[in-house]
Coordinates of C-alpha atoms and ligand atoms in Angstrom, one line a residue:
M1161 CA -10.4 -4.7 0.9
V1162 CA -7.1 -6.5 1.2
L1163 CA -3.9 -4.9 2.2
Y1164 CA -0.8 -7.1 2.5
M1165 CA 1.0 -5.8 5.5
C1166 CA 1.8 -7.5 8.8
G1167 CA 1.8 -11.3 9.1
I1168 CA -0.1 -13.6 11.5
I1169 CA 0.7 -17.1 12.4
G1170 CA -0.7 -19.4 15.1
C1171 CA -0.5 -23.1 16.0
V1172 CA -2.3 -25.4 18.4
G1173 CA -1.5 -29.1 19.0
N1174 CA 2.0 -29.2 17.5
E1175 CA 4.6 -30.1 20.1
N1176 CA 7.1 -27.9 18.3
T1177 CA 4.9 -24.8 18.4
L1178 CA 7.8 -22.5 19.1
E1179 CA 9.7 -23.7 16.0
V1180 CA 6.4 -23.5 13.9
L1181 CA 5.9 -19.9 15.0
L1182 CA 9.4 -18.8 14.3
D1183 CA 9.4 -20.6 11.0
G1184 CA 6.1 -19.1 10.1
L1185 CA 7.3 -15.6 11.0
T1186 CA 10.3 -16.1 8.8
A1187 CA 8.2 -17.3 6.0
L1188 CA 6.0 -14.1 6.3
E1189 CA 9.1 -11.8 6.2
Y1190 CA 8.5 -11.3 2.4
R1191 CA 5.5 -9.1 3.3
G1192 CA 7.8 -6.6 4.9
Y1193 CA 7.9 -5.9 8.6
D1194 CA 9.7 -4.0 11.3
S1195 CA 8.9 -5.9 14.5
A1196 CA 8.0 -9.4 15.5
G1197 CA 6.5 -11.2 18.5
V1198 CA 4.8 -14.2 19.9
A1199 CA 2.4 -15.1 22.7
V1200 CA 2.6 -18.8 23.7
F1201 CA 1.5 -21.1 26.5
D1202 CA 4.6 -22.8 28.1
N1203 CA 4.6 -26.4 29.4
T1204 CA 3.1 -25.2 32.7
G1205 CA 0.1 -23.6 30.9
K1206 CA 1.3 -20.1 31.6
L1207 CA 0.8 -17.5 28.8
R1208 CA 4.2 -15.9 27.9
M1209 CA 4.9 -13.1 25.5
V1210 CA 8.1 -12.1 23.7
K1211 CA 8.3 -9.2 21.2
D1212 CA 10.7 -6.6 19.9
F1213 CA 11.3 -4.3 17.0
G1214 CA 13.7 -5.6 14.3
R1215 CA 14.1 -8.9 12.7
V1216 CA 12.6 -12.3 13.7
S1217 CA 16.2 -13.4 14.6
K1218 CA 16.2 -10.8 17.4
I1219 CA 13.5 -12.6 19.4
T1220 CA 14.5 -16.2 18.4
Q1221 CA 16.8 -16.9 21.4
E1222 CA 14.3 -15.6 23.9
V1223 CA 11.4 -17.6 22.3
L1224 CA 13.4 -20.8 22.3
E1225 CA 14.3 -20.3 26.0
I1226 CA 10.6 -21.0 26.7
K1227 CA 11.7 -24.6 25.8
S1228 CA 8.4 -26.1 24.9
S1229 CA 4.9 -25.1 23.9
S1230 CA 2.0 -26.6 22.0
C1231 CA -0.1 -23.5 21.5
G1232 CA 0.6 -19.9 20.5
I1233 CA 0.3 -17.0 18.1
G1234 CA 2.9 -14.8 16.4
H1235 CA 3.1 -11.7 14.4
T1236 CA 5.3 -9.6 12.1
R1237 CA 4.3 -5.9 12.2
W1238 CA 4.6 -3.2 9.5
A1239 CA 4.1 0.0 11.5
T1240 CA 1.0 2.0 10.7
H1241 CA -0.2 3.4 14.0
G1242 CA 2.7 4.3 16.1
A1243 CA 6.5 4.2 15.6
V1244 CA 8.7 1.1 15.3
T1245 CA 9.2 0.3 19.0
K1246 CA 9.1 -2.8 21.2
E1247 CA 5.9 -1.4 23.0
N1248 CA 4.1 -1.0 19.6
S1249 CA 5.0 -4.6 18.5
H1250 CA 2.4 -7.3 18.7
P1251 CA 1.0 -9.2 20.6
H1252 CA -1.0 -6.7 22.7
G1253 CA -3.3 -7.5 25.6
S1254 CA -3.8 -7.8 29.3
E1255 CA -3.2 -10.4 31.9
G1256 CA -6.1 -12.3 30.6
L1257 CA -5.5 -12.3 26.9
Q1258 CA -3.1 -11.5 24.0
I1259 CA -4.0 -10.6 20.4
V1260 CA -2.2 -10.2 17.1
H1261 CA -3.8 -8.0 14.4
N1262 CA -3.5 -7.3 10.7
G1263 CA -5.4 -4.3 9.4
I1264 CA -6.5 -0.9 10.7
I1265 CA -9.1 -0.1 13.4
E1266 CA -10.4 3.2 12.2
N1267 CA -12.4 4.2 15.2
H1268 CA -9.5 3.5 17.6
A1269 CA -9.3 7.1 19.0
H1270 CA -13.0 7.0 20.0
L1271 CA -12.7 3.6 21.6
K1272 CA -9.5 4.5 23.4
K1273 CA -11.2 7.4 25.0
E1274 CA -14.1 5.3 26.1
L1275 CA -11.7 2.7 27.7
T1276 CA -9.5 5.4 29.3
D1277 CA -12.6 6.9 30.9
I1278 CA -13.4 3.6 32.6
G1279 CA -9.9 3.2 33.9
Y1280 CA -7.9 1.3 31.2
S1281 CA -4.4 2.5 30.5
F1282 CA -2.3 1.9 27.4
K1283 CA 1.3 0.8 26.9
S1284 CA 1.4 1.4 23.2
E1285 CA 0.3 3.9 20.5
T1286 CA -1.4 1.2 18.4
D1287 CA -4.9 0.7 17.3
T1288 CA -4.5 -3.0 18.1
E1289 CA -4.1 -2.5 21.8
V1290 CA -7.4 -0.7 21.8
A1291 CA -9.0 -3.8 20.2
A1292 CA -7.2 -6.0 22.8
L1293 CA -8.4 -4.0 25.8
L1294 CA -11.9 -3.7 24.4
L1295 CA -11.9 -7.5 24.3
D1296 CA -10.6 -7.6 27.8
Y1297 CA -13.5 -5.4 28.9
Y1298 CA -16.1 -7.5 27.1
S1299 CA -14.6 -10.7 28.5
K1300 CA -15.4 -9.5 31.9
Q1301 CA -19.0 -8.8 30.9
S1302 CA -19.7 -12.0 28.9
E1303 CA -20.5 -15.7 29.6
S1304 CA -18.2 -17.1 26.9
K1305 CA -15.2 -16.1 24.9
L1306 CA -17.2 -16.2 21.7
E1307 CA -19.7 -13.9 23.1
A1308 CA -17.0 -11.4 24.2
I1309 CA -15.3 -11.6 20.8
G1310 CA -18.7 -11.0 19.1
K1311 CA -19.4 -8.0 21.2
T1312 CA -15.9 -6.6 20.6
V1313 CA -16.0 -6.9 16.8
K1314 CA -19.4 -5.3 16.6
R1315 CA -17.7 -2.1 18.0
L1316 CA -14.7 -2.2 15.6
V1317 CA -14.8 -0.1 12.4
G1318 CA -12.1 -0.9 9.8
S1319 CA -10.3 -4.0 8.7
Y1320 CA -9.0 -6.7 10.8
A1321 CA -7.7 -10.3 11.0
L1322 CA -7.2 -11.2 14.6
G1323 CA -5.5 -14.1 16.4
I1324 CA -6.5 -14.4 20.0
V1325 CA -5.4 -16.5 23.0
F1326 CA -6.9 -16.3 26.5
A1327 CA -4.7 -17.0 29.6
D1328 CA -7.4 -19.2 31.2
E1329 CA -7.9 -21.3 28.1
P1330 CA -4.6 -22.9 27.1
G1331 CA -4.9 -25.0 23.9
V1332 CA -7.4 -22.7 22.2
I1333 CA -6.9 -20.1 19.5
Y1334 CA -9.6 -17.8 18.3
A1335 CA -9.5 -16.2 14.9
V1336 CA -11.6 -13.4 13.4
R1337 CA -11.6 -11.9 9.9
K1338 CA -13.0 -8.7 8.4
D1339 CA -11.5 -7.3 5.2
S1340 CA -8.1 -8.7 6.0
P1341 CA -7.2 -12.2 5.0
L1342 CA -6.9 -15.1 7.5
I1343 CA -6.8 -18.8 6.9
I1344 CA -7.0 -21.8 9.1
G1345 CA -4.6 -24.6 8.3
I1346 CA -5.9 -28.1 8.9
G1347 CA -3.2 -30.5 10.2
E1348 CA -3.2 -33.9 11.8
G1349 CA -3.5 -33.5 15.6
A1350 CA -2.7 -29.8 15.1
N1351 CA -4.3 -26.8 13.5
Y1352 CA -3.0 -23.5 12.4
I1353 CA -3.9 -19.9 11.5
A1354 CA -2.0 -17.7 9.2
S1355 CA -2.4 -14.5 7.1
D1356 CA -1.4 -16.5 4.1
M1357 CA -0.5 -20.1 3.1
T1358 CA 3.2 -19.2 2.9
A1359 CA 3.6 -19.7 6.6
L1360 CA 2.0 -23.1 6.6
L1361 CA 3.2 -25.0 3.6
K1362 CA 5.7 -27.0 5.6
Y1363 CA 2.9 -28.3 7.8
T1364 CA -0.3 -28.6 5.7
R1365 CA -1.8 -27.6 2.5
E1366 CA -5.5 -28.1 3.5
H1367 CA -7.1 -25.0 4.8
Y1368 CA -10.2 -22.9 5.2
S1369 CA -10.2 -19.3 4.1
L1370 CA -12.2 -17.3 6.6
E1371 CA -14.8 -14.9 5.2
N1372 CA -15.9 -11.5 6.5
G1373 CA -17.6 -11.8 9.9
D1374 CA -16.3 -15.3 10.7
I1375 CA -15.1 -16.1 14.2
A1376 CA -13.3 -19.4 14.7
R1377 CA -12.5 -21.4 17.8
I1378 CA -9.6 -23.7 17.1
T1379 CA -8.1 -26.5 19.2
A1380 CA -5.8 -29.3 18.2
Q1381 CA -8.7 -31.6 17.3
D1382 CA -11.4 -29.2 16.2
I1383 CA -12.2 -26.2 14.2
E1384 CA -15.6 -24.4 14.9
I1385 CA -16.5 -21.5 12.7
Y1386 CA -19.3 -19.1 13.5
N1387 CA -20.9 -16.2 11.6
T1388 CA -23.5 -13.9 13.1
G1389 CA -23.8 -16.3 16.0
E1390 CA -24.5 -19.4 13.9
R1391 CA -22.2 -22.4 13.5
I1392 CA -21.3 -22.7 9.8
T1393 CA -19.0 -24.7 7.6
R1394 CA -16.6 -23.3 5.0
K1395 CA -15.3 -25.1 2.0
K1396 CA -12.0 -27.1 2.5
L1397 CA -9.3 -25.7 0.1
Y1398 CA -6.0 -27.2 -1.0
A1399 CA -2.9 -25.1 -1.8
D1400 CA -0.7 -26.7 -4.4
W1401 CA 1.9 -23.9 -4.4
D1402 CA 5.6 -24.4 -4.3
R1403 CA 7.1 -22.5 -1.5
S1404 CA 9.2 -20.1 -3.4
A1405 CA 6.2 -18.9 -5.4
A1406 CA 4.2 -18.6 -2.3
E1407 CA 6.7 -16.2 -0.8
K1408 CA 5.5 -13.8 -3.4
G1409 CA 1.9 -14.6 -2.5
G1410 CA 1.6 -16.7 -5.7
Y1411 CA 2.9 -14.1 -8.0
P1412 CA 6.1 -14.7 -10.0
H1413 CA 7.6 -11.3 -9.0
F1414 CA 7.0 -8.8 -6.2
M1415 CA 6.6 -6.1 -8.8
L1416 CA 3.5 -7.8 -10.3
K1417 CA 2.1 -8.6 -6.9
E1418 CA 2.5 -4.9 -5.9
I1419 CA 0.9 -3.7 -9.1
Y1420 CA -2.1 -5.9 -8.3
E1421 CA -2.2 -4.5 -4.8
S1422 CA -2.6 -0.9 -6.1
P1423 CA -6.4 -0.7 -6.0
D1424 CA -6.6 -1.7 -2.4
A1425 CA -3.6 0.4 -1.5
V1426 CA -5.3 3.4 -2.9
R1427 CA -8.5 2.6 -1.1
S1428 CA -6.7 2.1 2.2
T1429 CA -4.8 5.4 1.9
L1430 CA -7.9 7.4 1.0
R1431 CA -10.5 5.6 3.2
V1432 CA -9.1 6.9 6.5
R1433 CA -9.3 10.4 5.1
I1434 CA -12.9 10.5 3.8
V1435 CA -16.0 11.2 5.9
D1436 CA -19.4 11.5 4.1
M1437 CA -17.5 11.4 0.8
L1438 CA -15.6 14.6 1.7
P1439 CA -11.9 14.8 2.4
D1440 CA -11.2 14.9 6.1
F1441 CA -7.6 15.1 7.3
S1442 CA -8.4 15.6 11.0
A1443 CA -6.9 12.3 12.1
D1444 CA -3.6 13.4 10.5
E1445 CA -3.1 16.4 12.8
L1446 CA -2.6 18.5 9.8
D1447 CA -2.8 22.3 10.4
E1448 CA -5.2 22.8 7.5
G1449 CA -5.0 26.6 8.0
I1450 CA -1.8 26.6 6.1
F1451 CA -3.6 26.2 2.9
E1452 CA -5.3 29.5 3.4
R1453 CA -2.0 31.2 4.4
I1454 CA 0.5 29.9 1.9
S1455 CA 1.0 31.4 -1.6
R1456 CA 3.0 28.6 -3.2
V1457 CA 3.8 24.9 -3.0
Y1458 CA 7.1 23.2 -3.8
I1459 CA 7.0 19.5 -4.3
V1460 CA 10.4 17.8 -3.7
A1461 CA 11.2 14.2 -4.4
C1462 CA 13.2 11.7 -6.4
G1463 CA 12.4 9.3 -9.2
T1464 CA 8.9 7.9 -9.2
A1465 CA 7.9 9.9 -6.1
M1466 CA 8.9 13.0 -8.1
H1467 CA 6.7 11.9 -10.9
A1468 CA 3.8 11.4 -8.5
G1469 CA 4.6 15.0 -7.5
L1470 CA 3.9 16.1 -11.1
I1471 CA 0.4 14.7 -10.8
G1472 CA 0.1 16.5 -7.4
K1473 CA 1.2 19.8 -9.0
S1474 CA -1.5 19.6 -11.7
R1475 CA -4.2 18.9 -9.1
L1476 CA -3.1 21.5 -6.6
E1477 CA -3.2 24.1 -9.4
A1478 CA -6.5 22.9 -10.8
Y1479 CA -8.4 22.5 -7.6
A1480 CA -6.8 24.9 -5.1
K1481 CA -5.4 27.5 -7.5
L1482 CA -2.1 27.1 -5.7
P1483 CA 0.9 27.7 -7.8
A1484 CA 3.0 24.6 -7.5
S1485 CA 6.4 23.5 -8.8
V1486 CA 8.1 20.1 -8.7
E1487 CA 11.8 20.0 -7.8
I1488 CA 14.2 17.2 -8.2
A1489 CA 15.5 16.6 -4.7
S1490 CA 19.0 15.9 -5.7
E1491 CA 19.2 19.4 -7.4
F1492 CA 17.3 21.3 -4.8
R1493 CA 20.2 22.3 -2.6
Y1494 CA 22.2 23.6 -5.5
N1495 CA 19.5 25.8 -6.8
P1496 CA 17.0 26.3 -4.0
P1497 CA 14.0 28.4 -4.6
M1498 CA 13.6 31.6 -2.5
L1499 CA 11.6 29.9 0.3
S1500 CA 9.7 31.8 3.0
S1501 CA 7.1 31.1 5.6
D1502 CA 4.5 31.7 2.9
D1503 CA 5.6 28.5 1.2
L1504 CA 4.7 24.9 1.8
V1505 CA 7.3 22.2 0.8
I1506 CA 5.8 18.8 0.2
V1507 CA 8.3 16.0 0.3
I1508 CA 7.2 12.7 -1.2
S1509 CA 9.0 9.5 -0.4
Q1510 CA 8.0 5.8 -0.2
S1511 CA 10.9 4.8 2.0
G1512 CA 11.1 8.1 3.9
E1513 CA 14.9 7.7 3.9
T1514 CA 16.0 9.0 0.5
A1515 CA 19.0 11.0 1.3
D1516 CA 18.4 13.8 -1.2
S1517 CA 14.8 14.2 -0.2
L1518 CA 15.8 14.3 3.4
A1519 CA 18.4 17.0 2.8
A1520 CA 15.9 19.1 0.8
L1521 CA 13.5 18.8 3.7
R1522 CA 16.1 20.0 6.2
L1523 CA 17.1 22.9 3.9
S1524 CA 13.4 23.9 3.5
K1525 CA 12.9 24.0 7.2
Q1526 CA 16.1 26.1 7.7
M1527 CA 14.8 28.5 5.1
G1528 CA 11.6 29.0 7.1
A1529 CA 9.1 27.1 4.9
K1530 CA 6.4 24.8 6.4
T1531 CA 7.0 21.1 5.4
L1532 CA 4.7 18.3 4.8
A1533 CA 5.8 14.7 4.2
V1534 CA 3.9 12.1 2.2
V1535 CA 5.6 8.9 3.3
N1536 CA 4.8 5.2 3.3
V1537 CA 7.2 4.0 6.0
V1538 CA 6.0 4.9 9.5
G1539 CA 8.7 6.5 11.7
S1540 CA 11.1 7.0 8.9
S1541 CA 13.5 10.0 9.0
I1542 CA 11.5 12.2 6.6
A1543 CA 8.3 11.4 8.5
K1544 CA 9.9 12.3 11.8
E1545 CA 11.5 15.6 10.6
A1546 CA 8.7 17.1 8.6
D1547 CA 6.3 19.6 10.3
F1548 CA 3.4 17.4 9.2
V1549 CA 3.1 13.9 7.8
L1550 CA 0.5 12.1 5.7
Y1551 CA 1.2 8.4 5.6
T1552 CA 0.3 6.4 2.5
Y1553 CA -1.0 3.0 3.3
A1554 CA 0.5 1.0 0.5
G1555 CA 2.0 -1.7 2.7
P1556 CA 5.5 -2.8 2.2
E1557 CA 6.9 -2.2 -1.3
I1558 CA 9.6 -4.7 -2.0
A1559 CA 10.3 -4.6 -5.7
V1560 CA 12.9 -1.9 -6.5
A1561 CA 10.5 -0.5 -9.2
S1562 CA 8.0 1.6 -7.4
T1563 CA 4.4 0.9 -8.5
K1564 CA 1.7 0.9 -5.9
A1565 CA 3.6 3.7 -4.0
Y1566 CA 3.2 5.9 -7.1
S1567 CA -0.5 5.2 -7.2
V1568 CA -1.1 6.0 -3.5
Q1569 CA 1.1 9.1 -3.5
S1570 CA -0.6 10.6 -6.5
A1571 CA -4.1 9.7 -5.2
L1572 CA -3.4 11.1 -1.7
I1573 CA -2.1 14.5 -3.0
T1574 CA -5.1 14.7 -5.2
L1575 CA -7.4 14.3 -2.2
L1576 CA -5.3 16.9 -0.4
A1577 CA -5.8 19.2 -3.4
V1578 CA -9.5 18.8 -3.2
R1579 CA -9.4 19.7 0.5
A1580 CA -7.2 22.7 -0.2
G1581 CA -9.6 23.8 -2.9
M1582 CA -12.5 23.7 -0.4
L1583 CA -10.5 25.6 2.2
R1584 CA -9.5 28.2 -0.3
G1585 CA -13.1 28.6 -1.5
F1586 CA -12.6 27.3 -5.0
I1587 CA -14.5 24.0 -4.6
D1588 CA -18.0 23.7 -3.0
E1589 CA -19.1 20.6 -1.1
S1590 CA -21.1 19.1 -3.9
F1591 CA -18.2 19.3 -6.4
A1592 CA -15.8 18.0 -3.7
K1593 CA -18.1 14.9 -3.3
T1594 CA -18.0 14.3 -7.0
L1595 CA -14.2 14.5 -7.0
V1596 CA -13.9 12.2 -4.0
C1597 CA -16.2 9.7 -5.5
E1598 CA -14.2 9.6 -8.7
L1599 CA -11.0 9.2 -6.9
Y1600 CA -12.0 6.8 -4.1
I1601 CA -14.7 4.7 -5.8
D1602 CA -14.2 4.9 -9.6
A1603 CA -10.4 5.0 -9.9
P1604 CA -9.5 1.9 -7.9
S1605 CA -12.2 -0.1 -9.9
A1606 CA -10.7 1.3 -13.1
I1607 CA -7.3 0.0 -12.1
E1608 CA -8.9 -3.4 -11.4
K1609 CA -10.5 -3.4 -14.9
M1610 CA -7.1 -2.7 -16.4
L1611 CA -5.6 -5.5 -14.4
E1612 CA -8.2 -7.9 -15.8
R1613 CA -7.0 -7.0 -19.3
A1614 CA -3.3 -7.6 -18.5
D1615 CA -3.0 -9.9 -21.5
E1616 CA -3.6 -7.0 -23.9
I1617 CA -0.7 -5.2 -22.3
K1618 CA 1.4 -8.3 -22.6
E1619 CA 0.8 -8.2 -26.3
C1620 CA 2.0 -4.6 -26.4
A1621 CA 5.1 -5.6 -24.5
E1622 CA 5.9 -8.1 -27.4
M1623 CA 6.2 -5.0 -29.7
L1624 CA 8.7 -3.5 -27.4
C1625 CA 10.8 -6.3 -26.1
E1626 CA 13.3 -6.4 -28.9
S1627 CA 13.9 -2.7 -29.2
D1628 CA 16.9 -0.8 -28.2
D1629 CA 15.1 2.5 -27.8
A1630 CA 11.6 3.6 -27.0
F1631 CA 9.8 7.0 -26.7
F1632 CA 6.9 8.0 -24.5
I1633 CA 4.9 11.1 -25.6
G1634 CA 2.0 13.0 -24.1
R1635 CA 0.7 16.4 -23.3
G1636 CA -0.4 17.9 -20.0
I1637 CA -0.9 15.3 -17.4
D1638 CA -0.1 12.6 -20.0
Y1639 CA 3.4 14.1 -20.2
A1640 CA 3.8 13.6 -16.4
L1641 CA 2.6 10.0 -16.9
A1642 CA 5.0 9.5 -19.9
C1643 CA 7.9 10.5 -17.6
E1644 CA 6.9 7.7 -15.2
G1645 CA 6.3 5.1 -17.9
S1646 CA 9.7 5.8 -19.4
L1647 CA 11.5 5.6 -16.1
K1648 CA 9.7 2.3 -15.3
L1649 CA 10.6 0.8 -18.7
K1650 CA 14.3 1.7 -18.6
E1651 CA 14.7 0.8 -15.0
I1652 CA 13.7 -2.8 -15.3
S1653 CA 14.1 -3.7 -19.0
Y1654 CA 17.3 -1.8 -19.7
I1655 CA 15.7 -0.4 -22.9
H1656 CA 16.9 3.1 -23.5
S1657 CA 13.8 5.2 -23.2
E1658 CA 12.9 8.9 -23.2
A1659 CA 9.7 10.8 -22.3
Y1660 CA 8.8 13.9 -24.3
A1661 CA 6.1 16.5 -24.2
A1662 CA 4.5 15.6 -27.6
G1663 CA 4.7 19.2 -28.8
E1664 CA 8.5 19.2 -28.3
L1665 CA 9.0 16.4 -30.9
K1666 CA 9.4 18.8 -33.8
H1667 CA 12.0 20.8 -31.9
G1668 CA 14.6 18.1 -32.1
T1669 CA 13.6 14.6 -31.0
I1670 CA 11.7 13.6 -34.1
S1671 CA 15.1 13.1 -35.8
L1672 CA 15.5 10.0 -33.7
I1673 CA 12.3 8.4 -35.0
T1674 CA 13.2 5.8 -37.6
E1675 CA 11.5 2.7 -38.9
G1676 CA 10.3 0.4 -36.2
V1677 CA 11.1 2.6 -33.2
P1678 CA 8.3 2.1 -30.6
V1679 CA 6.5 5.2 -29.5
I1680 CA 4.1 4.9 -26.6
A1681 CA 1.6 7.7 -27.0
L1682 CA -0.7 8.7 -24.1
A1683 CA -4.0 10.5 -24.8
S1684 CA -6.3 10.4 -21.8
V1685 CA -7.4 14.1 -22.0
S1686 CA -10.2 14.6 -24.6
A1687 CA -9.3 18.3 -25.2
L1688 CA -5.9 17.1 -26.4
Y1689 CA -6.9 14.2 -28.6
D1690 CA -6.7 16.1 -31.9
K1691 CA -3.3 17.6 -31.1
M1692 CA -2.0 14.2 -30.0
E1693 CA -3.4 12.7 -33.2
S1694 CA -1.2 15.0 -35.2
N1695 CA 1.9 14.2 -33.2
I1696 CA 1.1 10.5 -33.6
R1697 CA 0.7 10.9 -37.4
E1698 CA 4.1 12.6 -37.4
V1699 CA 5.9 9.7 -35.8
A1700 CA 3.9 7.0 -37.6
S1701 CA 4.7 8.5 -41.0
R1702 CA 8.4 8.1 -40.1
G1703 CA 7.9 4.4 -39.4
A1704 CA 7.3 4.4 -35.6
K1705 CA 5.5 1.5 -34.1
V1706 CA 2.8 3.3 -32.2
I1707 CA 1.1 2.0 -29.0
L1708 CA -1.7 4.4 -28.2
I1709 CA -3.0 4.4 -24.6
T1710 CA -6.2 6.4 -24.7
S1711 CA -9.8 7.0 -23.6
D1712 CA -10.7 8.1 -27.2
T1713 CA -13.2 5.7 -28.6
R1714 CA -12.4 6.4 -32.3
E1715 CA -10.4 3.9 -34.4
Y1716 CA -7.0 5.1 -35.5
G1717 CA -5.5 1.9 -36.9
Y1718 CA -2.6 1.8 -34.3
T1719 CA -2.2 -0.7 -31.6
M1720 CA -4.4 0.7 -28.9
V1721 CA -5.0 0.1 -25.2
R1722 CA -8.4 1.7 -24.4
L1723 CA -8.9 3.0 -20.9
P1724 CA -12.0 2.0 -19.0
E1725 CA -14.7 4.6 -18.9
I1726 CA -13.7 7.0 -16.1
S1727 CA -13.5 10.7 -15.4
E1728 CA -10.4 12.3 -17.1
R1729 CA -9.7 13.9 -13.7
V1730 CA -8.6 10.5 -12.3
S1731 CA -7.6 8.5 -15.4
F1732 CA -4.0 9.0 -14.4
L1733 CA -4.4 5.9 -12.1
P1734 CA -5.5 3.4 -14.7
V1735 CA -2.9 4.9 -17.2
A1736 CA -0.2 4.4 -14.6
C1737 CA -1.3 0.7 -14.2
V1738 CA -1.0 0.2 -18.0
L1739 CA 2.5 1.7 -18.0
Q1740 CA 3.6 -0.4 -15.0
L1741 CA 2.4 -3.6 -16.6
L1742 CA 4.0 -2.7 -19.9
A1743 CA 7.4 -2.3 -18.2
Y1744 CA 6.9 -5.4 -16.2
Y1745 CA 6.1 -7.7 -19.1
T1746 CA 8.8 -6.2 -21.3
S1747 CA 11.3 -6.9 -18.5
V1748 CA 10.1 -10.5 -18.1
M1749 CA 10.3 -11.1 -21.9
R1750 CA 13.9 -9.8 -22.0
G1751 CA 14.8 -12.1 -19.1
C1752 CA 15.8 -9.3 -16.7
D1753 CA 15.9 -9.5 -13.0
V1754 CA 12.5 -7.7 -12.6
D1755 CA 12.6 -7.2 -8.8
K1756 CA 16.2 -6.3 -8.4
P1757 CA 17.3 -4.5 -11.5
R1758 CA 21.1 -4.0 -12.0
N1759 CA 22.8 -1.2 -10.2
L1760 CA 19.7 -0.1 -8.3
A1761 CA 18.7 -0.2 -4.6
K1762 CA 15.2 0.1 -3.2
S1763 CA 16.1 2.9 -0.8
V1764 CA 18.8 5.4 -1.9
T1765 CA 20.3 6.6 1.4
V1766 CA 23.4 8.2 -0.1
E1767 CA 23.5 11.5 -2.0
Ligands
LIG2012 O1 11.7 5.9 -1.3 P1 11.5 7.0 -2.2 O2 10.1 7.1 -2.7 O3 12.0 8.4 -1.7 O4 12.4 6.7 -3.5 C1 12.6 7.6 -4.6 C2 13.2 6.9 -5.8 O5 14.4 6.4 -5.5 C3 12.3 5.8 -6.3 O6 11.0 6.2 -6.6 C4 12.9 5.2 -7.6 O7 12.9 6.1 -8.6 C5 12.2 3.9 -8.0 N1 13.0 2.8 -8.0 C6 11.6 4.0 -9.3 O8 10.8 2.8 -9.6

């Protein structure tokens, strides 16, 4: 599992280590971050640490005051466990060591208790500090650093890339990898670590990519890699990237990179809420009793987040038999529903700062409803003000067009709906396991299968790219997806596009269908194939260029994108991937500024 969030850099042997670290942290900024820090040995061999929340520039002066160093590690943090504060910034450690970490330690609560019981105290709310102090503990019980690291990682559950320095071993960096990328850059008289090549391109292009379970000991002259206690060798690799491409992790645009991150983002978001293939929200401090008490759910959000809410509505109604409606946040205050304490308002927001969604949240609280936020940015305003918060673990989303955030939001509410269905007595354990398996195991793989067929979708984009108008049609959940597909297309390609419930066509819209107008028809629900087929015939007979996205295996003679075999209950995830890629390629073919479409901002903090 790979989730791009946080950045690690380390350098040993380079006389300008301070500059290398600062430069590396800046190069890693593209991953998104909210805090930065370094731990370095100064020229007396003393281990020093500087960190703070905010930009790399905020710590630059203090780092440069250390004057010189030839060994150290650095980190950019994207908050997951704990708010955006100096204390929660990396590195973390003790007098004896400092570590930087990318990933999530899932059993941190259990380990923290163990360490607290034997006298350790914590300065931060992070899972990383737990790993650091566990390593401190094992360092005192072991004959070598490698042994201590080995004992520590055996206890860690989750994903981690670690950079480690020990106060009594200046000139040595240790690196560990499990399910979170980490590379070792091979220099001349100096070696490096980094979470990706971007940070190292100025210094070297030769590198090793660590594999799961690898522990490396790195000095200026030597790189030793161990796995399960044995010294091993890894293949030397060479990166021939240009630096600007590398900032996007090798992808031409952030949007494409983020679409490709969706499967892992979905896995990461669900994984921490699944135990024995059943939904488990205990770590979220969610009062689950509310699902037995409430009589209605209102989902409030803007744009793509609101469209994820449409998926949420359909799942809450199907699995938990909870009446749910989706409200556009910018309209909510002018026509608020009659809220009471029997209602739950779910606010969905990637940024957690969208002004209209925040205002709707505040109004809902004033009116006495319980509120639950589904948010990607830790410590954001919506997360802080809601009664309960469920974080999505999509990592930073940089492209203005929201893609992986939609996937994680819709997946997370679906998992919540399964749990609510169990609590309300509509779903038994065995059916819940089936649903969780479809969502957590099958759906991310189905997205991956679609991504492998991106060229097919590129061909469909060729049918669209010269059009002035396009229409998306679907029924049921496919209509919800059509709304998102249409928004994505118009947002980044500037093609005028509309989404219609397919049955509505005959009530007006069909007059707009003329020769050559593209119609993207969605048919992922077998019970609706035949009805959709009639609608498609209606538009095709008026000259529409039909692109049919379907799980139906029959041949219709239209341009078709066939969905991978998957339960219809979760096919919304691969369908969303197709729609995102379709908008992406169309935008590229039209020469638009994909990541920064005109007139739009990533986070809309004004009403
Ligand atoms: O940060 P939020 O999820 O609250 O943002 C909501 C919308 O502004 C956002 O989804 C917007 O519609 C996207 N740019 C669409 O791709």
